[in-house]
GROMACS .gro file of C-alpha atoms in nm:
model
  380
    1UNK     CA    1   0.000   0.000   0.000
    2UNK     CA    2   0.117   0.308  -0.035
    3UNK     CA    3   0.087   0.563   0.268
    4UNK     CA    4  -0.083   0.872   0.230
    5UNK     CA    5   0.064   1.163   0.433
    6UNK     CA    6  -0.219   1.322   0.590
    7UNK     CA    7  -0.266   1.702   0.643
    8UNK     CA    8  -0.258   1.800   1.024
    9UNK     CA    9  -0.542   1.990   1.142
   10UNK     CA   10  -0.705   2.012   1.506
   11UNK     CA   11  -0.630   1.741   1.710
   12UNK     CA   12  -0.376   1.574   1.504
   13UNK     CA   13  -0.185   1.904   1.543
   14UNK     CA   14  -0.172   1.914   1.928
   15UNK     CA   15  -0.077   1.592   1.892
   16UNK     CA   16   0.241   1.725   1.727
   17UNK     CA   17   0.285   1.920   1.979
   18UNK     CA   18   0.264   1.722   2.264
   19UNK     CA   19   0.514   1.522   2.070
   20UNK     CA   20   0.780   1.782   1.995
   21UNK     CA   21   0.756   1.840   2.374
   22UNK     CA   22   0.840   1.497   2.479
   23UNK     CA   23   1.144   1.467   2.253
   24UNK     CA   24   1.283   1.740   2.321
   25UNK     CA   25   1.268   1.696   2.707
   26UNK     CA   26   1.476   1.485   2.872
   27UNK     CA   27   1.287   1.425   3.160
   28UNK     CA   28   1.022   1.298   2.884
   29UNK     CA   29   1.260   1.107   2.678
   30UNK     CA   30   1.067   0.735   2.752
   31UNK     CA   31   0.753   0.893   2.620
   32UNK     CA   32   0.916   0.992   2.290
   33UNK     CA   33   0.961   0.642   2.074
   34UNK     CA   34   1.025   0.525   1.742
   35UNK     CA   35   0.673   0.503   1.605
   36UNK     CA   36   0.587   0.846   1.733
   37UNK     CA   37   0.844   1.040   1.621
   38UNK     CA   38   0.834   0.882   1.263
   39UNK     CA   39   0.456   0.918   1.260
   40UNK     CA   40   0.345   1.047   0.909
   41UNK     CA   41   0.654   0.985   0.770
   42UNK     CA   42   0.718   0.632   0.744
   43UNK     CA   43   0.687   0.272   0.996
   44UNK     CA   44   0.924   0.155   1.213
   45UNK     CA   45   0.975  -0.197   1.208
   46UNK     CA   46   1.170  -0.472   1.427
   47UNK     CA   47   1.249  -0.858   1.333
   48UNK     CA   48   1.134  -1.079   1.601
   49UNK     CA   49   1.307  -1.386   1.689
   50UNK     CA   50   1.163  -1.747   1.806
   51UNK     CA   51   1.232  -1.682   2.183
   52UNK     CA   52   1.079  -1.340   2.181
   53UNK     CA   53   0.818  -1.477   1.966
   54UNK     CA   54   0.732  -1.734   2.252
   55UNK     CA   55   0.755  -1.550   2.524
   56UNK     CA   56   1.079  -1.569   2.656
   57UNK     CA   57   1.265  -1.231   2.670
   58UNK     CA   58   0.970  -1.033   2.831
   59UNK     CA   59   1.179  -0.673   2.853
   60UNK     CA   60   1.262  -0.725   2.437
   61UNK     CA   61   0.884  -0.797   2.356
   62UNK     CA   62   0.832  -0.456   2.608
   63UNK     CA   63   1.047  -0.290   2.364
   64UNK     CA   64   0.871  -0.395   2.058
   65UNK     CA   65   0.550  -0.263   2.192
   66UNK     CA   66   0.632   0.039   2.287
   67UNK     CA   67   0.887   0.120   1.995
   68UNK     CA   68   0.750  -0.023   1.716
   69UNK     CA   69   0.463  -0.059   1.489
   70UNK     CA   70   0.551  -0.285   1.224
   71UNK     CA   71   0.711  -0.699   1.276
   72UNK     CA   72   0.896  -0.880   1.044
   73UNK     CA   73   0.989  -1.280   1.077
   74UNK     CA   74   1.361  -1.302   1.117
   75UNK     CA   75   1.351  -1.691   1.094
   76UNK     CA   76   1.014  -1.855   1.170
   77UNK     CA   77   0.867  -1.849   0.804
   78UNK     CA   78   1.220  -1.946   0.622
   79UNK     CA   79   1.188  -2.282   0.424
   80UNK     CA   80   1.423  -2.487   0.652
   81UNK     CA   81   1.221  -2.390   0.971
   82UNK     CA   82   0.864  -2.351   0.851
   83UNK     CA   83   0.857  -2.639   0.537
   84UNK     CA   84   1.151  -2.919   0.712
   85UNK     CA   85   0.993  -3.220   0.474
   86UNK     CA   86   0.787  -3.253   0.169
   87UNK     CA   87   0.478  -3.330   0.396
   88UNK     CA   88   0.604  -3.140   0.700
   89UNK     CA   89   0.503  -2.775   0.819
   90UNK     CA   90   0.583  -2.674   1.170
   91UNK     CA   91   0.319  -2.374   1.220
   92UNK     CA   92   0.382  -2.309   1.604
   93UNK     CA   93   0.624  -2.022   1.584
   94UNK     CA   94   0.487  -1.829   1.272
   95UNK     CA   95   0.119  -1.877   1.404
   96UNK     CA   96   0.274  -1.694   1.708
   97UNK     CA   97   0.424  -1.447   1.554
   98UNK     CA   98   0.113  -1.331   1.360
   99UNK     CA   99  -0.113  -1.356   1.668
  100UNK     CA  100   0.114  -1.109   1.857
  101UNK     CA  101   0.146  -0.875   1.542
  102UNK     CA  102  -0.266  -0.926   1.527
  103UNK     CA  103  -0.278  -0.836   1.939
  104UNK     CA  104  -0.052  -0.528   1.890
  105UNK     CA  105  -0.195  -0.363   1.572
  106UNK     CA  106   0.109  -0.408   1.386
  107UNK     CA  107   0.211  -0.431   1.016
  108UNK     CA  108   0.294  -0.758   1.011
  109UNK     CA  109   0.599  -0.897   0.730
  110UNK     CA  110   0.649  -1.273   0.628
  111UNK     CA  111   0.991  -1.327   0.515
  112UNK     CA  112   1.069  -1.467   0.298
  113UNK     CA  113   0.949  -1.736   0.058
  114UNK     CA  114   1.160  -1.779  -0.146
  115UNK     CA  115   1.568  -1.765  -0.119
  116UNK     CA  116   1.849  -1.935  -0.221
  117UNK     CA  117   1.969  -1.967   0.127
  118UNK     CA  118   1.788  -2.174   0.486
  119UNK     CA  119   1.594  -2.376   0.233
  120UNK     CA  120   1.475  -2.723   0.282
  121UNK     CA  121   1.684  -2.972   0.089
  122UNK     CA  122   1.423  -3.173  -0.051
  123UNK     CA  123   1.264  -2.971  -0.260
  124UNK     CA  124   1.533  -2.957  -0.510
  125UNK     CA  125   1.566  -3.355  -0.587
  126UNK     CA  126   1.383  -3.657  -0.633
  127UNK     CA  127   1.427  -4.001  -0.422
  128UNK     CA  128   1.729  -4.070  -0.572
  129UNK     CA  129   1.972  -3.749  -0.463
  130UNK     CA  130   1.970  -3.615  -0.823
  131UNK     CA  131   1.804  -3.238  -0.906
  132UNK     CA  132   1.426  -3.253  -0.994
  133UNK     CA  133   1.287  -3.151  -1.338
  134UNK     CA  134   1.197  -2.787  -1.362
  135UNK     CA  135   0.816  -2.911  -1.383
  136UNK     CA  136   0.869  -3.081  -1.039
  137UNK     CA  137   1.033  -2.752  -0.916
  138UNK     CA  138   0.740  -2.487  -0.999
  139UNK     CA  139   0.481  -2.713  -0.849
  140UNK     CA  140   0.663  -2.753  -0.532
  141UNK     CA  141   0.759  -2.376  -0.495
  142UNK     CA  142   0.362  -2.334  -0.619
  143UNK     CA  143   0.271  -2.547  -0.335
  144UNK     CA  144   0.513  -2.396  -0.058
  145UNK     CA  145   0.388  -2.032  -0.131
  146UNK     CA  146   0.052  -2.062  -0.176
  147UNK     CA  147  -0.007  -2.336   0.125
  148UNK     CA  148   0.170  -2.065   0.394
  149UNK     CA  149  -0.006  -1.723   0.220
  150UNK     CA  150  -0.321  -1.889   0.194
  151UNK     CA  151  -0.280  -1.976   0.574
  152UNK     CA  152  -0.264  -1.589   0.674
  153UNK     CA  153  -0.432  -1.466   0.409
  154UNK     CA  154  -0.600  -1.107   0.490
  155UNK     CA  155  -0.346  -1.173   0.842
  156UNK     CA  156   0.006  -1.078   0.707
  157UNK     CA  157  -0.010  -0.722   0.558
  158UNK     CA  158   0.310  -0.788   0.287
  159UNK     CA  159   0.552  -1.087   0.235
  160UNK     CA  160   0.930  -1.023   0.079
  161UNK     CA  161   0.836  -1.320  -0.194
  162UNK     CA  162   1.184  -1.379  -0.344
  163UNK     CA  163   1.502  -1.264  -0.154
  164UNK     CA  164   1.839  -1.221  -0.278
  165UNK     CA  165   1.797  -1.320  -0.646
  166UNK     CA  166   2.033  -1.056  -0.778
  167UNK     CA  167   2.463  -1.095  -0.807
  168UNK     CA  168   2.703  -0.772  -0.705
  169UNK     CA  169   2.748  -0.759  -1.083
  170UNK     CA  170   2.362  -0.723  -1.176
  171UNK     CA  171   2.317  -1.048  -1.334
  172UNK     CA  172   2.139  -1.342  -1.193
  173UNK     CA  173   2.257  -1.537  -0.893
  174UNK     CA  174   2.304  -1.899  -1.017
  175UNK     CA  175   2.114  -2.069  -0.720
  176UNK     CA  176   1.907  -2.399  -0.761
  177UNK     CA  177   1.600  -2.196  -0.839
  178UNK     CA  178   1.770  -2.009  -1.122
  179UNK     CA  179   1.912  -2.309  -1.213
  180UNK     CA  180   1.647  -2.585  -1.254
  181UNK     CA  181   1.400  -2.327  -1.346
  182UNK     CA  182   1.589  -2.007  -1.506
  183UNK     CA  183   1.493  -1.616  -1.409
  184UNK     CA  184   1.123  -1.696  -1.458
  185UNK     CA  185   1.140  -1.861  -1.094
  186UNK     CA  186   1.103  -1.470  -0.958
  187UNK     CA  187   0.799  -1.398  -1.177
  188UNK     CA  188   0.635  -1.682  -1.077
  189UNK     CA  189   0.683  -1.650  -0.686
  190UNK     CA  190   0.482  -1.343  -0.725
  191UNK     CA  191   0.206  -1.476  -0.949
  192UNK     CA  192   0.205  -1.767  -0.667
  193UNK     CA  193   0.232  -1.535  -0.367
  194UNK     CA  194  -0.071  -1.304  -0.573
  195UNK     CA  195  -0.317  -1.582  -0.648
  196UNK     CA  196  -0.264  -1.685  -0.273
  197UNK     CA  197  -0.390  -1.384  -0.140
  198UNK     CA  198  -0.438  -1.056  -0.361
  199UNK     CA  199  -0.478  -0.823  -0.092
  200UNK     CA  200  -0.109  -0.839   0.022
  201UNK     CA  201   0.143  -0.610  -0.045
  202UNK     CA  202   0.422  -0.865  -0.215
  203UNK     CA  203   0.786  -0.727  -0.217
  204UNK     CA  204   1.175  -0.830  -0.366
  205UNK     CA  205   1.429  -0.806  -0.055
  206UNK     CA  206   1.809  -0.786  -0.126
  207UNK     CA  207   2.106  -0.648   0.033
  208UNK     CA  208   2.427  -0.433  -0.113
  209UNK     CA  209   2.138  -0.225  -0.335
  210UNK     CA  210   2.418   0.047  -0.244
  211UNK     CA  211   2.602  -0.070  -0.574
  212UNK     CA  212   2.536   0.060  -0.858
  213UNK     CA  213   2.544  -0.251  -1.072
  214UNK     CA  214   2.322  -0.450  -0.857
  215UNK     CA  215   2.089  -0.145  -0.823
  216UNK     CA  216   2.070  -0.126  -1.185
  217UNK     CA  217   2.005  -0.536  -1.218
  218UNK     CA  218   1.730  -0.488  -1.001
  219UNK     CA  219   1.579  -0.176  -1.184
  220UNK     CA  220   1.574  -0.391  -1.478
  221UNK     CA  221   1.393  -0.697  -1.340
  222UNK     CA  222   1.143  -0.535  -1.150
  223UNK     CA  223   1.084  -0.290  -1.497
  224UNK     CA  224   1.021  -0.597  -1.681
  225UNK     CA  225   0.787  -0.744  -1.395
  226UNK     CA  226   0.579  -0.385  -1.415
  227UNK     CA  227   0.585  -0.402  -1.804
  228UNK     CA  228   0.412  -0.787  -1.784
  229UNK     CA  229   0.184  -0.664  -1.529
  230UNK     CA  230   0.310  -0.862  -1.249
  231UNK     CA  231   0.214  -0.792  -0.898
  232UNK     CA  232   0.477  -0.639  -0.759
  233UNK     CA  233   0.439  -0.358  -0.433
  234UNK     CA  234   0.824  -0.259  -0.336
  235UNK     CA  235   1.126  -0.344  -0.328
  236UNK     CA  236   1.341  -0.373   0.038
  237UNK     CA  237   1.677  -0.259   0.075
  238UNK     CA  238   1.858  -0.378   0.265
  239UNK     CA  239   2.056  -0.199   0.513
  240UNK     CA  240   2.351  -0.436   0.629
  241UNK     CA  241   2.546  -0.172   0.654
  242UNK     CA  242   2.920  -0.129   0.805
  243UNK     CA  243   3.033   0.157   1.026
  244UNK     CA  244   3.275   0.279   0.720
  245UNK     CA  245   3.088   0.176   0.393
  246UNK     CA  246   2.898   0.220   0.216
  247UNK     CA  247   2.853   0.602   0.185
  248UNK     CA  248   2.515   0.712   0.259
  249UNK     CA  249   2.479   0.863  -0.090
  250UNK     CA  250   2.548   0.563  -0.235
  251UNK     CA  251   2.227   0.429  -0.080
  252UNK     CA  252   2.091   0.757  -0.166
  253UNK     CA  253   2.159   0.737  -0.548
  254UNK     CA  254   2.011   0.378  -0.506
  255UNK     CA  255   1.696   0.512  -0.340
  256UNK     CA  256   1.682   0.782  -0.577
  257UNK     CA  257   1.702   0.542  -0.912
  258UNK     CA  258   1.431   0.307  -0.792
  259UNK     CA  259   1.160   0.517  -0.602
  260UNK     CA  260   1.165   0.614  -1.007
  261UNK     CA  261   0.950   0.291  -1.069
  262UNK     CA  262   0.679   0.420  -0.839
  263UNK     CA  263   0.654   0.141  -0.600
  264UNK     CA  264   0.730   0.191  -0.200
  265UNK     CA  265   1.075   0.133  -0.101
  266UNK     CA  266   1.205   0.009   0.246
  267UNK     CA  267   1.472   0.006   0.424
  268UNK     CA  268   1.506  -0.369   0.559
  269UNK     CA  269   1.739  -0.582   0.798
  270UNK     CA  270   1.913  -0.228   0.926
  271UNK     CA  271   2.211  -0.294   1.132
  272UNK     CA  272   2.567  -0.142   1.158
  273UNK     CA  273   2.851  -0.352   1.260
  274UNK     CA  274   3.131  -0.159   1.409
  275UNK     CA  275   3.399  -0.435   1.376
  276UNK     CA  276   3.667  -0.524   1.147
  277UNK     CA  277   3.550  -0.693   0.847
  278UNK     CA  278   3.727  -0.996   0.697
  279UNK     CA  279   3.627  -0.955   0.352
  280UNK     CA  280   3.683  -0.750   0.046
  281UNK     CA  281   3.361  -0.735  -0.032
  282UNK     CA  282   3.107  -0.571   0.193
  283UNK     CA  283   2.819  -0.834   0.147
  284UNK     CA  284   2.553  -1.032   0.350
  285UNK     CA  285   2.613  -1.359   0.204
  286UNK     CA  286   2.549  -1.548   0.505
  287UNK     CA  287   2.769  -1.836   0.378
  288UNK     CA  288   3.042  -1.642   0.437
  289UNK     CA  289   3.233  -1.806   0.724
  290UNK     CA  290   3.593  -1.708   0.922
  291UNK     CA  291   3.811  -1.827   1.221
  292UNK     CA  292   3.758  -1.561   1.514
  293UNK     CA  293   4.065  -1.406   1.658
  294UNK     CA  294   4.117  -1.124   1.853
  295UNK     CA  295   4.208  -0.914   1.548
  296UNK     CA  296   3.867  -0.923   1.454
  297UNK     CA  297   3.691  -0.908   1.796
  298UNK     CA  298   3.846  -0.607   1.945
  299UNK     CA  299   3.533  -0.475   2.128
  300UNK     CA  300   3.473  -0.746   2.356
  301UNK     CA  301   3.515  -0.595   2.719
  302UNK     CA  302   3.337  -0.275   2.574
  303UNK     CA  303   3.300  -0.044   2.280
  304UNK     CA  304   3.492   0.261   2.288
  305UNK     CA  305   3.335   0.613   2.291
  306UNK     CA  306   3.528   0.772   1.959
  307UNK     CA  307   3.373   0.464   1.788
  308UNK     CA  308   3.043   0.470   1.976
  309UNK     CA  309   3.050   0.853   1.794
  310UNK     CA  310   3.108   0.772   1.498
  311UNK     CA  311   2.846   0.498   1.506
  312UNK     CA  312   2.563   0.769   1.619
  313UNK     CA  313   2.686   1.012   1.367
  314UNK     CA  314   2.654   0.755   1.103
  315UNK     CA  315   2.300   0.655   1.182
  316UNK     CA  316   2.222   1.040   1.226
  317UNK     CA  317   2.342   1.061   0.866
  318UNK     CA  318   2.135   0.773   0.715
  319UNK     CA  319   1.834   0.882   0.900
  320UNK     CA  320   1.866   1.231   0.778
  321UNK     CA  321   1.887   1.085   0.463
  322UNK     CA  322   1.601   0.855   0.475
  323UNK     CA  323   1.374   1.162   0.627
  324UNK     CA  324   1.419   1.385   0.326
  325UNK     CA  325   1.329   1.086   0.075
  326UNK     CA  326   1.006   0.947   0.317
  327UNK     CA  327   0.767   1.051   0.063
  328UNK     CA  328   0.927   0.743  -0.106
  329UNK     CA  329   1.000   0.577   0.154
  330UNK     CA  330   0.677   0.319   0.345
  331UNK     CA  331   0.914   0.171   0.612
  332UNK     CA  332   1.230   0.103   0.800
  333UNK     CA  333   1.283  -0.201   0.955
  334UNK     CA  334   1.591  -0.333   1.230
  335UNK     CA  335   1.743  -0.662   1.189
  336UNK     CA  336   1.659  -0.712   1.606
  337UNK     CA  337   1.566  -0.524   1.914
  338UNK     CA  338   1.857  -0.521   2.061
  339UNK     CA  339   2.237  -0.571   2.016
  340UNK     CA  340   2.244  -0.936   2.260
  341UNK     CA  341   2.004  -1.085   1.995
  342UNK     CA  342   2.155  -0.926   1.640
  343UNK     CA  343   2.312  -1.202   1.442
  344UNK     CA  344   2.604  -0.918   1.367
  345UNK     CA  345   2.759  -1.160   1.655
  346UNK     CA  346   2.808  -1.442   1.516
  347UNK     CA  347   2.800  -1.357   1.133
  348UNK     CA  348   3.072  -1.397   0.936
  349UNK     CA  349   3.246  -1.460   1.256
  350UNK     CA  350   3.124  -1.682   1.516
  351UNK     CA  351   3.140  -1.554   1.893
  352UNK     CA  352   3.209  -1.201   1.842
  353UNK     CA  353   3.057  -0.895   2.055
  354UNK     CA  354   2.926  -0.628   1.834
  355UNK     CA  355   2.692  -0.329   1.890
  356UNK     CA  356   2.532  -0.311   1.597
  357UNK     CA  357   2.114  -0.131   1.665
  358UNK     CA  358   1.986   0.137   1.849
  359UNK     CA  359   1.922  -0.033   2.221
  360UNK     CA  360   2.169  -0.215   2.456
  361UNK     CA  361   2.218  -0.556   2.602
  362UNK     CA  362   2.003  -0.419   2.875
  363UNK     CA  363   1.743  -0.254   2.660
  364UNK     CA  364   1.851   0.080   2.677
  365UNK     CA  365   1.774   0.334   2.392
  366UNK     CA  366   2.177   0.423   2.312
  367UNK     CA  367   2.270   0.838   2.397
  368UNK     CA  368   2.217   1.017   2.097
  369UNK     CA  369   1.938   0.820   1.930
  370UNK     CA  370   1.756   1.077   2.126
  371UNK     CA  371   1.821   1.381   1.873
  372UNK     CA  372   1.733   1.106   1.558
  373UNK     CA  373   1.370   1.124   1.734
  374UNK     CA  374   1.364   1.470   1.775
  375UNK     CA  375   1.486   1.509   1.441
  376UNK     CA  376   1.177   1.339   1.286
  377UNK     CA  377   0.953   1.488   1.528
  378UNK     CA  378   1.090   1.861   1.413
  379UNK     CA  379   1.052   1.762   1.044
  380UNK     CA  380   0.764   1.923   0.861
   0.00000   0.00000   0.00000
């Protein structure tokens, strides 16, 4: 959908005010959250795990509610988890997840249905080991799509339908799907995901949309999906972003070049590592995989404050930037609720301590995120 910005008048407008008051007061700081100070501008969204999905970190799901007014599934509704076996769906953990986006009148996101990565074995080959015919393959992805959208259809407002189907270069990624079935596996996810239930909002999620050759692959895809008159809402960046790359006006250009299509964008999965990284390449391949050593984990006691700054300045910047595009702009969405939980910790390098979102390992809102509420509370 895309979100009208409504003219303030009357009450809504003492509303404003009572809100600029609150962020700028420090005594009123708690009253001034995430989904009030972005109000009219764009949603604020969190990824919920499976042990705050259950009920077991209380003070994170306290966060949520008061923070946030928009859920996305960081692993429940991924192939491997949701669809182990052929004839096997484990619904316990993404029927929670809905129910408490349902109780909290929240936007609620499935991710994702389709991605190269955390799928189920299976459905790529037969009894025998070797790769199924592409025939085999559509039916099957047919089946896993429609089966868990028709199950919350009219529940789940928008799903991210394929994720990750486009290389650093633009061209396709060469994953099973693309493989066995060639590009046309994307299209058809959405016709799938569409016939399912046509009242959600269906969306393409990928990361490092920063580059310019990847932006520009997924310009072209999604043109050609438009021009066919395939259902397709917005497109999720993703913002896996380091503390030194990449620029903010990269992201900028990116946002710039496909708000240009007229669907919504989003800014997905945000997180900012602050540690050394291993790799040429700033990517969120999650196969990538390294050796931890000291080197690489040199935060571990504590973070220290000149790179705490430059942390907060960075997300000051990106914010500011994603404020003056939110016309274009439907949501923003954090990759966890807090750093403990963030998978920055163990990704690409297992057992690492990283302070990578906006509230502590004690649920504290970080100094200085502060003046990025106030910020969007000032904006006109």
């Amino acid at each position: 959908m895309n979100y009208i910005k409504k003219i303030i008048t009357g009450t809504a407008l003492l509303g404003l005010l009572l809100l600029l008051t609150n962020c700028n007061n420090p005594q009123k700081q708690e009253s001034c959250t995430f989904k009030e100070a972005f109000k009219g501008k764009f949603l604020t969204g969190v990824a919920l795990n499976a042990r705050q999905i259950s009920g077991q970190e209380p003070k994170a799901i306290d966060l949520v509610k008061k923070h946030f007014n928009s859920i996305v599934a960081e692993n429940c509704m991924k192939m491997e988890g949701i669809h182990p076996e052929e004839d096997v769906y484990y619904w316990d953990d993404a029927d929670a997840f809905v129910e408490f986006g349902e109780a909290n009148d929240m936007h609620i996101v499935g991710h994702t249905l389709v991605w190269h990565s955390q799928t189920a074995p299976w459905i790529f080959v037969d009894e025998n080991g070797d790769d199924v015919s592409r025939e085999v393959l559509i039916e099957r992805m047919k089946s896993h799509i429609q089966t868990i959208v028709s199950r919350y259809k009219g529940r789940v407002d928008g799903w991210d339908v394929v994720n990750e189907a486009i290389e650093s270069d633009g061209s396709w990624r060469k994953s099973k799907w693309y493989k066995i079935i060639g590009p046309e596996f994307v299209e058809l996810a959405f016709e799938f995901a569409h016939e399912a239930d046509p009242g959600a909002e269906l969306y393409y999620n990928d990361y490092g949309v920063s580059g310019r050759a990847k932006c520009d692959g997924i310009y072209k895809m999604v043109s050609n999906f438009i021009e066919k008159g395939i259902k397709i809402d917005g497109i999720g960046l993703q913002g896996h972003v380091n503390i030194d790359a990449p620029e903010v006006s990269e992201m900028e250009e990116s946002i710039e070049k496909l708000s240009s299509l007229g669907l919504d964008l989003m800014i997905t999965e945000l997180d900012m590592t602050v540690l050394p990284w291993p790799s040429e390449e700033v990517t969120a391949d999650i196969s990538l995989d390294y050796e931890l050593s000291k080197e690489y984990d040199p935060y571990a006691e504590s973070l220290p404050d000149s790179v705490f700054r430059e942390m907060m300045n960075r997300y000051t910047a990106y914010f500011e930037m994603f404020l003056r595009h939110h016309e274009n702009i439907s949501r923003v969405t954090f990759w966890g609720v807090h750093d403990g939980v963030s998978w920055r910790n163990d990704w690409p390098i297992e057992g690492r301590t990283d302070y990578p979102l906006l509230f502590d390992r004690n649920y504290q809102m970080k100094e200085g995120v502060d003046e990025i509420l106030k910020m969007a509370a000032e904006m006109d």
